[in-house]
Amino acid sequence: QLHLQESGPGLVKPSETLSLTCTVSGGSISSSSYYWVWIRQPPGKGLEWIGSVYYIGTANYNVSLKSRITISVDTPKNQFSLKLNSVTAADTAMYYCASQYQLGLNSWGQGTLVTVSS
Amino acid sequence: DIQMTQSPSSLSASVRDRVTITCRASQSISRSLNWYQQKPGRAPKLLIYAASSLQSGVPSRFSGSGSGTDFTLTISSLQPEDFATYYCQQSYSSALTFGGGTKVEI
């Protein structure tokens, strides 16, 4: 079973860039069996897919966020990362990383709360 | 994007009740439908994948059915630990989308 752990600042100022990293253990991020996924959940609301990346670096992004997102893979470190620029208060959320195996998101990190505030 | 609509958004139930939650996709997604359970302060947990396959370790009182656009999650006999919010999610498209959630309350 994979273990995923998010890390990054819990507070980001408006207009700045949110940067998070997900460290994967218990398996290789270079496995062709997985997609690596970022999901967020604003306080008291539902789940929103942010984007996914494959181990070779090809990524798919939520069209509503596409102009602001970069998701990348660092295979030597067994990590993948999210950068979301020009953040506003609407980007305040719990951010989760997860692995997609076959169809389902079968392993999730515990989540990290990111607040956008000056 | 494929829109996922869950109903109801919340329901009240008692222990040992049979509970059914429905999820409708805005277009056919074959059987590419997954169900998750989320408890307060916790990450979601995969219950059912590919519409009806039980994830390892998930109790057999959970079951899923459906194909195309209409799907159902059933809890055959609700247990105290099942009070939570449930989400459906499609993986037919590479742009994943979730339903709005169903909160199961006492």
PDB file of C-alpha atoms in Angstrom:
ATOM      1  CA  GLN A   1       0.000   0.000   0.000  1.00  0.00           C
ATOM      2  CA  LEU A   2       1.342   3.386  -0.955  1.00  0.00           C
ATOM      3  CA  HIS A   3       1.791   6.142   1.582  1.00  0.00           C
ATOM      4  CA  LEU A   4       1.491   9.745   0.417  1.00  0.00           C
ATOM      5  CA  GLN A   5       2.377  12.864   2.389  1.00  0.00           C
ATOM      6  CA  GLU A   6       1.743  16.472   1.407  1.00  0.00           C
ATOM      7  CA  SER A   7       4.100  19.262   2.469  1.00  0.00           C
ATOM      8  CA  GLY A   8       4.275  22.993   1.941  1.00  0.00           C
ATOM      9  CA  PRO A   9       3.338  26.358   3.446  1.00  0.00           C
ATOM     10  CA  GLY A  10       0.025  26.594   5.245  1.00  0.00           C
ATOM     11  CA  LEU A  11      -0.338  30.304   4.541  1.00  0.00           C
ATOM     12  CA  VAL A  12       0.070  32.034   1.192  1.00  0.00           C
ATOM     13  CA  LYS A  13      -0.464  35.710   0.408  1.00  0.00           C
ATOM     14  CA  PRO A  14      -2.922  36.787  -2.274  1.00  0.00           C
ATOM     15  CA  SER A  15      -1.406  37.014  -5.784  1.00  0.00           C
ATOM     16  CA  GLU A  16       1.493  34.760  -4.775  1.00  0.00           C
ATOM     17  CA  THR A  17       2.212  31.154  -5.760  1.00  0.00           C
ATOM     18  CA  LEU A  18       1.030  28.138  -3.798  1.00  0.00           C
ATOM     19  CA  SER A  19       3.616  25.337  -3.902  1.00  0.00           C
ATOM     20  CA  LEU A  20       2.988  21.864  -2.516  1.00  0.00           C
ATOM     21  CA  THR A  21       4.909  18.623  -2.718  1.00  0.00           C
ATOM     22  CA  CYS A  22       3.654  15.068  -2.302  1.00  0.00           C
ATOM     23  CA  THR A  23       6.182  12.470  -1.195  1.00  0.00           C
ATOM     24  CA  VAL A  24       5.377   8.884  -2.140  1.00  0.00           C
ATOM     25  CA  SER A  25       6.619   5.914  -0.130  1.00  0.00           C
ATOM     26  CA  GLY A  26       5.932   2.202  -0.372  1.00  0.00           C
ATOM     27  CA  GLY A  27       6.226   2.255  -4.145  1.00  0.00           C
ATOM     28  CA  SER A  28       7.861   3.972  -7.084  1.00  0.00           C
ATOM     29  CA  ILE A  29       6.498   7.112  -8.657  1.00  0.00           C
ATOM     30  CA  SER A  30       7.963   5.767 -11.906  1.00  0.00           C
ATOM     31  CA  SER A  31       5.468   2.913 -11.953  1.00  0.00           C
ATOM     32  CA  SER A  32       3.436   2.842 -15.164  1.00  0.00           C
ATOM     33  CA  SER A  33       0.440   1.633 -13.138  1.00  0.00           C
ATOM     34  CA  TYR A  34      -0.361   4.965 -11.509  1.00  0.00           C
ATOM     35  CA  TYR A  35      -1.404   8.501 -12.189  1.00  0.00           C
ATOM     36  CA  TRP A  36      -0.539  11.032  -9.505  1.00  0.00           C
ATOM     37  CA  VAL A  37      -3.357  13.395  -8.631  1.00  0.00           C
ATOM     38  CA  TRP A  38      -4.026  16.638  -6.755  1.00  0.00           C
ATOM     39  CA  ILE A  39      -7.508  17.298  -5.303  1.00  0.00           C
ATOM     40  CA  ARG A  40      -8.723  20.130  -3.121  1.00  0.00           C
ATOM     41  CA  GLN A  41     -11.658  20.729  -0.808  1.00  0.00           C
ATOM     42  CA  PRO A  42     -12.666  24.222   0.331  1.00  0.00           C
ATOM     43  CA  PRO A  43     -13.849  24.354   3.948  1.00  0.00           C
ATOM     44  CA  GLY A  44     -17.297  22.797   4.248  1.00  0.00           C
ATOM     45  CA  LYS A  45     -17.527  22.025   0.527  1.00  0.00           C
ATOM     46  CA  GLY A  46     -17.028  19.149  -1.872  1.00  0.00           C
ATOM     47  CA  LEU A  47     -14.051  17.675  -3.689  1.00  0.00           C
ATOM     48  CA  GLU A  48     -12.493  19.304  -6.745  1.00  0.00           C
ATOM     49  CA  TRP A  49      -9.965  17.614  -9.025  1.00  0.00           C
ATOM     50  CA  ILE A  50      -7.038  19.938  -9.744  1.00  0.00           C
ATOM     51  CA  GLY A  51      -4.958  17.831 -12.096  1.00  0.00           C
ATOM     52  CA  SER A  52      -3.090  14.597 -12.722  1.00  0.00           C
ATOM     53  CA  VAL A  53       0.391  13.696 -13.883  1.00  0.00           C
ATOM     54  CA  TYR A  54       1.924  10.511 -15.284  1.00  0.00           C
ATOM     55  CA  TYR A  55       5.443   9.434 -14.379  1.00  0.00           C
ATOM     56  CA  ILE A  56       6.817  10.580 -17.751  1.00  0.00           C
ATOM     57  CA  GLY A  57       5.590  14.091 -16.996  1.00  0.00           C
ATOM     58  CA  THR A  58       2.460  14.367 -19.124  1.00  0.00           C
ATOM     59  CA  ALA A  59      -0.255  16.188 -17.196  1.00  0.00           C
ATOM     60  CA  ASN A  60      -3.980  16.939 -17.374  1.00  0.00           C
ATOM     61  CA  TYR A  61      -5.426  19.965 -15.648  1.00  0.00           C
ATOM     62  CA  ASN A  62      -8.842  21.200 -14.559  1.00  0.00           C
ATOM     63  CA  VAL A  63      -9.837  23.648 -17.279  1.00  0.00           C
ATOM     64  CA  SER A  64     -11.034  26.156 -14.678  1.00  0.00           C
ATOM     65  CA  LEU A  65      -7.519  26.292 -13.197  1.00  0.00           C
ATOM     66  CA  LYS A  66      -5.418  25.402 -16.227  1.00  0.00           C
ATOM     67  CA  SER A  67      -3.925  28.834 -16.804  1.00  0.00           C
ATOM     68  CA  ARG A  68      -2.562  28.911 -13.239  1.00  0.00           C
ATOM     69  CA  ILE A  69      -1.392  25.341 -12.606  1.00  0.00           C
ATOM     70  CA  THR A  70       1.753  23.330 -13.098  1.00  0.00           C
ATOM     71  CA  ILE A  71       2.011  19.733 -11.879  1.00  0.00           C
ATOM     72  CA  SER A  72       5.348  17.988 -12.223  1.00  0.00           C
ATOM     73  CA  VAL A  73       7.116  14.788 -11.212  1.00  0.00           C
ATOM     74  CA  ASP A  74      10.541  14.425  -9.570  1.00  0.00           C
ATOM     75  CA  THR A  75      11.364  10.760 -10.021  1.00  0.00           C
ATOM     76  CA  PRO A  76      14.731  10.717  -8.154  1.00  0.00           C
ATOM     77  CA  LYS A  77      12.991  12.115  -5.064  1.00  0.00           C
ATOM     78  CA  ASN A  78       9.822  10.010  -5.571  1.00  0.00           C
ATOM     79  CA  GLN A  79       7.765  13.180  -5.361  1.00  0.00           C
ATOM     80  CA  PHE A  80       5.274  15.134  -7.410  1.00  0.00           C
ATOM     81  CA  SER A  81       4.432  18.788  -7.014  1.00  0.00           C
ATOM     82  CA  LEU A  82       1.720  21.375  -7.515  1.00  0.00           C
ATOM     83  CA  LYS A  83       2.221  25.044  -8.276  1.00  0.00           C
ATOM     84  CA  LEU A  84      -0.809  27.318  -8.394  1.00  0.00           C
ATOM     85  CA  ASN A  85      -0.066  30.940  -9.138  1.00  0.00           C
ATOM     86  CA  SER A  86      -1.969  34.182  -8.615  1.00  0.00           C
ATOM     87  CA  VAL A  87      -3.899  32.763  -5.674  1.00  0.00           C
ATOM     88  CA  THR A  88      -6.947  34.411  -4.126  1.00  0.00           C
ATOM     89  CA  ALA A  89      -9.066  33.656  -1.073  1.00  0.00           C
ATOM     90  CA  ALA A  90     -11.083  31.282  -3.265  1.00  0.00           C
ATOM     91  CA  ASP A  91      -8.033  28.984  -3.348  1.00  0.00           C
ATOM     92  CA  THR A  92      -8.195  28.447   0.423  1.00  0.00           C
ATOM     93  CA  ALA A  93      -8.764  24.720   0.838  1.00  0.00           C
ATOM     94  CA  MET A  94      -7.544  21.405   2.110  1.00  0.00           C
ATOM     95  CA  TYR A  95      -5.209  20.070  -0.575  1.00  0.00           C
ATOM     96  CA  TYR A  96      -4.847  16.320  -1.026  1.00  0.00           C
ATOM     97  CA  CYS A  97      -2.492  14.279  -3.147  1.00  0.00           C
ATOM     98  CA  ALA A  98      -3.599  10.822  -4.251  1.00  0.00           C
ATOM     99  CA  SER A  99      -2.666   7.924  -6.491  1.00  0.00           C
ATOM    100  CA  GLN A 100      -4.977   6.698  -9.224  1.00  0.00           C
ATOM    101  CA  TYR A 101      -4.622   2.971  -9.826  1.00  0.00           C
ATOM    102  CA  GLN A 102      -6.753   1.595 -12.648  1.00  0.00           C
ATOM    103  CA  LEU A 103      -9.913   3.638 -12.145  1.00  0.00           C
ATOM    104  CA  GLY A 104     -10.048   4.599  -8.467  1.00  0.00           C
ATOM    105  CA  LEU A 105      -8.083   6.969  -6.250  1.00  0.00           C
ATOM    106  CA  ASN A 106      -6.889   4.230  -3.957  1.00  0.00           C
ATOM    107  CA  SER A 107      -4.349   5.995  -1.730  1.00  0.00           C
ATOM    108  CA  TRP A 108      -4.592   9.516  -0.338  1.00  0.00           C
ATOM    109  CA  GLY A 109      -2.388  11.778   1.708  1.00  0.00           C
ATOM    110  CA  GLN A 110      -3.776  13.135   4.963  1.00  0.00           C
ATOM    111  CA  GLY A 111      -4.227  16.558   3.375  1.00  0.00           C
ATOM    112  CA  THR A 112      -2.731  19.954   4.082  1.00  0.00           C
ATOM    113  CA  LEU A 113      -4.733  23.096   4.745  1.00  0.00           C
ATOM    114  CA  VAL A 114      -3.647  26.097   2.718  1.00  0.00           C
ATOM    115  CA  THR A 115      -5.054  29.488   3.653  1.00  0.00           C
ATOM    116  CA  VAL A 116      -4.746  32.456   1.327  1.00  0.00           C
ATOM    117  CA  SER A 117      -4.594  35.613   3.380  1.00  0.00           C
ATOM    118  CA  SER A 118      -2.461  38.703   3.775  1.00  0.00           C
TER     119      SER A 118
ATOM    120  CA  ASP B   1     -16.389  18.222 -18.535  1.00  0.00           C
ATOM    121  CA  ILE B   2     -18.644  15.391 -17.403  1.00  0.00           C
ATOM    122  CA  GLN B   3     -20.998  16.577 -14.657  1.00  0.00           C
ATOM    123  CA  MET B   4     -21.846  14.227 -11.792  1.00  0.00           C
ATOM    124  CA  THR B   5     -25.084  14.752  -9.868  1.00  0.00           C
ATOM    125  CA  GLN B   6     -25.694  12.976  -6.588  1.00  0.00           C
ATOM    126  CA  SER B   7     -28.956  12.614  -4.724  1.00  0.00           C
ATOM    127  CA  PRO B   8     -29.975  13.181  -2.087  1.00  0.00           C
ATOM    128  CA  SER B   9     -27.539  15.781  -0.795  1.00  0.00           C
ATOM    129  CA  SER B  10     -28.257  14.565   2.725  1.00  0.00           C
ATOM    130  CA  LEU B  11     -30.325  11.905   4.421  1.00  0.00           C
ATOM    131  CA  SER B  12     -31.240  10.840   7.904  1.00  0.00           C
ATOM    132  CA  ALA B  13     -31.093   7.157   8.755  1.00  0.00           C
ATOM    133  CA  SER B  14     -30.845   4.777  11.679  1.00  0.00           C
ATOM    134  CA  VAL B  15     -28.507   1.920  12.480  1.00  0.00           C
ATOM    135  CA  ARG B  16     -29.461  -1.224  10.494  1.00  0.00           C
ATOM    136  CA  ASP B  17     -31.312   0.815   7.847  1.00  0.00           C
ATOM    137  CA  ARG B  18     -30.762   0.076   4.169  1.00  0.00           C
ATOM    138  CA  VAL B  19     -29.418   3.226   2.510  1.00  0.00           C
ATOM    139  CA  THR B  20     -29.275   4.016  -1.204  1.00  0.00           C
ATOM    140  CA  ILE B  21     -27.442   6.930  -2.809  1.00  0.00           C
ATOM    141  CA  THR B  22     -27.684   7.678  -6.506  1.00  0.00           C
ATOM    142  CA  CYS B  23     -25.280   9.329  -8.913  1.00  0.00           C
ATOM    143  CA  ARG B  24     -26.050  10.450 -12.455  1.00  0.00           C
ATOM    144  CA  ALA B  25     -23.511  11.369 -15.122  1.00  0.00           C
ATOM    145  CA  SER B  26     -24.168  14.016 -17.773  1.00  0.00           C
ATOM    146  CA  GLN B  27     -23.089  11.520 -20.465  1.00  0.00           C
ATOM    147  CA  SER B  28     -22.401   7.819 -20.620  1.00  0.00           C
ATOM    148  CA  ILE B  29     -19.323   6.821 -18.635  1.00  0.00           C
ATOM    149  CA  SER B  30     -19.653   3.049 -19.100  1.00  0.00           C
ATOM    150  CA  ARG B  31     -18.719   1.625 -15.680  1.00  0.00           C
ATOM    151  CA  SER B  32     -15.974   4.151 -14.864  1.00  0.00           C
ATOM    152  CA  LEU B  33     -17.559   5.212 -11.593  1.00  0.00           C
ATOM    153  CA  ASN B  34     -16.050   5.148  -8.121  1.00  0.00           C
ATOM    154  CA  TRP B  35     -17.481   5.778  -4.648  1.00  0.00           C
ATOM    155  CA  TYR B  36     -15.695   7.299  -1.650  1.00  0.00           C
ATOM    156  CA  GLN B  37     -16.488   7.737   2.028  1.00  0.00           C
ATOM    157  CA  GLN B  38     -15.225  10.778   3.903  1.00  0.00           C
ATOM    158  CA  LYS B  39     -15.411  11.328   7.635  1.00  0.00           C
ATOM    159  CA  PRO B  40     -14.857  14.753   9.217  1.00  0.00           C
ATOM    160  CA  GLY B  41     -11.209  15.779   9.268  1.00  0.00           C
ATOM    161  CA  ARG B  42     -10.158  12.756   7.233  1.00  0.00           C
ATOM    162  CA  ALA B  43      -9.163  12.115   3.637  1.00  0.00           C
ATOM    163  CA  PRO B  44     -11.686  10.312   1.444  1.00  0.00           C
ATOM    164  CA  LYS B  45     -11.480   6.535   1.301  1.00  0.00           C
ATOM    165  CA  LEU B  46     -12.156   4.458  -1.820  1.00  0.00           C
ATOM    166  CA  LEU B  47     -15.077   2.076  -1.284  1.00  0.00           C
ATOM    167  CA  ILE B  48     -16.137   0.924  -4.741  1.00  0.00           C
ATOM    168  CA  TYR B  49     -14.354   1.165  -8.093  1.00  0.00           C
ATOM    169  CA  ALA B  50     -15.513   0.344 -11.615  1.00  0.00           C
ATOM    170  CA  ALA B  51     -19.134   0.766 -10.482  1.00  0.00           C
ATOM    171  CA  SER B  52     -19.396  -2.469  -8.515  1.00  0.00           C
ATOM    172  CA  SER B  53     -15.963  -3.748  -7.439  1.00  0.00           C
ATOM    173  CA  LEU B  54     -15.390  -3.665  -3.691  1.00  0.00           C
ATOM    174  CA  GLN B  55     -12.054  -2.171  -2.683  1.00  0.00           C
ATOM    175  CA  SER B  56      -9.940  -4.483  -0.543  1.00  0.00           C
ATOM    176  CA  GLY B  57     -10.809  -4.245   3.145  1.00  0.00           C
ATOM    177  CA  VAL B  58     -14.197  -2.586   2.638  1.00  0.00           C
ATOM    178  CA  PRO B  59     -17.097  -4.363   4.385  1.00  0.00           C
ATOM    179  CA  SER B  60     -19.449  -6.347   2.179  1.00  0.00           C
ATOM    180  CA  ARG B  61     -22.471  -4.306   3.331  1.00  0.00           C
ATOM    181  CA  PHE B  62     -21.315  -1.739   0.762  1.00  0.00           C
ATOM    182  CA  SER B  63     -22.249  -2.444  -2.831  1.00  0.00           C
ATOM    183  CA  GLY B  64     -22.425  -0.539  -6.075  1.00  0.00           C
ATOM    184  CA  SER B  65     -24.363  -0.968  -9.280  1.00  0.00           C
ATOM    185  CA  GLY B  66     -25.120   0.750 -12.551  1.00  0.00           C
ATOM    186  CA  SER B  67     -23.628   1.567 -15.916  1.00  0.00           C
ATOM    187  CA  GLY B  68     -23.919   4.265 -18.548  1.00  0.00           C
ATOM    188  CA  THR B  69     -25.295   7.309 -16.749  1.00  0.00           C
ATOM    189  CA  ASP B  70     -27.038   5.986 -13.626  1.00  0.00           C
ATOM    190  CA  PHE B  71     -25.310   4.474 -10.607  1.00  0.00           C
ATOM    191  CA  THR B  72     -26.199   3.462  -7.067  1.00  0.00           C
ATOM    192  CA  LEU B  73     -24.318   2.965  -3.822  1.00  0.00           C
ATOM    193  CA  THR B  74     -26.135   0.774  -1.310  1.00  0.00           C
ATOM    194  CA  ILE B  75     -25.338   0.178   2.351  1.00  0.00           C
ATOM    195  CA  SER B  76     -27.317  -2.912   3.247  1.00  0.00           C
ATOM    196  CA  SER B  77     -27.347  -2.421   7.025  1.00  0.00           C
ATOM    197  CA  LEU B  78     -26.073   0.929   8.233  1.00  0.00           C
ATOM    198  CA  GLN B  79     -23.541   0.745  11.051  1.00  0.00           C
ATOM    199  CA  PRO B  80     -22.545   3.551  13.458  1.00  0.00           C
ATOM    200  CA  GLU B  81     -19.192   3.983  11.700  1.00  0.00           C
ATOM    201  CA  ASP B  82     -20.954   4.558   8.353  1.00  0.00           C
ATOM    202  CA  PHE B  83     -22.231   8.013   9.237  1.00  0.00           C
ATOM    203  CA  ALA B  84     -20.164  10.097   6.849  1.00  0.00           C
ATOM    204  CA  THR B  85     -20.270  11.920   3.521  1.00  0.00           C
ATOM    205  CA  TYR B  86     -20.208   9.856   0.328  1.00  0.00           C
ATOM    206  CA  TYR B  87     -18.948  11.022  -3.065  1.00  0.00           C
ATOM    207  CA  CYS B  88     -19.154   9.528  -6.510  1.00  0.00           C
ATOM    208  CA  GLN B  89     -16.405  10.234  -9.057  1.00  0.00           C
ATOM    209  CA  GLN B  90     -16.027   9.439 -12.738  1.00  0.00           C
ATOM    210  CA  SER B  91     -12.757   8.344 -14.307  1.00  0.00           C
ATOM    211  CA  TYR B  92     -14.087   7.842 -17.850  1.00  0.00           C
ATOM    212  CA  SER B  93     -12.583  11.164 -18.842  1.00  0.00           C
ATOM    213  CA  SER B  94      -9.017  12.160 -17.990  1.00  0.00           C
ATOM    214  CA  ALA B  95     -10.642  15.263 -16.462  1.00  0.00           C
ATOM    215  CA  LEU B  96     -11.869  13.642 -13.268  1.00  0.00           C
ATOM    216  CA  THR B  97     -15.064  14.989 -11.701  1.00  0.00           C
ATOM    217  CA  PHE B  98     -16.849  14.365  -8.420  1.00  0.00           C
ATOM    218  CA  GLY B  99     -20.449  14.481  -7.365  1.00  0.00           C
ATOM    219  CA  GLY B 100     -21.501  17.042  -4.810  1.00  0.00           C
ATOM    220  CA  GLY B 101     -21.650  14.547  -1.953  1.00  0.00           C
ATOM    221  CA  THR B 102     -24.320  12.905   0.196  1.00  0.00           C
ATOM    222  CA  LYS B 103     -24.159  13.379   3.952  1.00  0.00           C
ATOM    223  CA  VAL B 104     -25.563  10.426   5.869  1.00  0.00           C
ATOM    224  CA  GLU B 105     -26.728  11.530   9.313  1.00  0.00           C
ATOM    225  CA  ILE B 106     -28.569  10.007  12.219  1.00  0.00           C
TER     226      ILE B 106
END
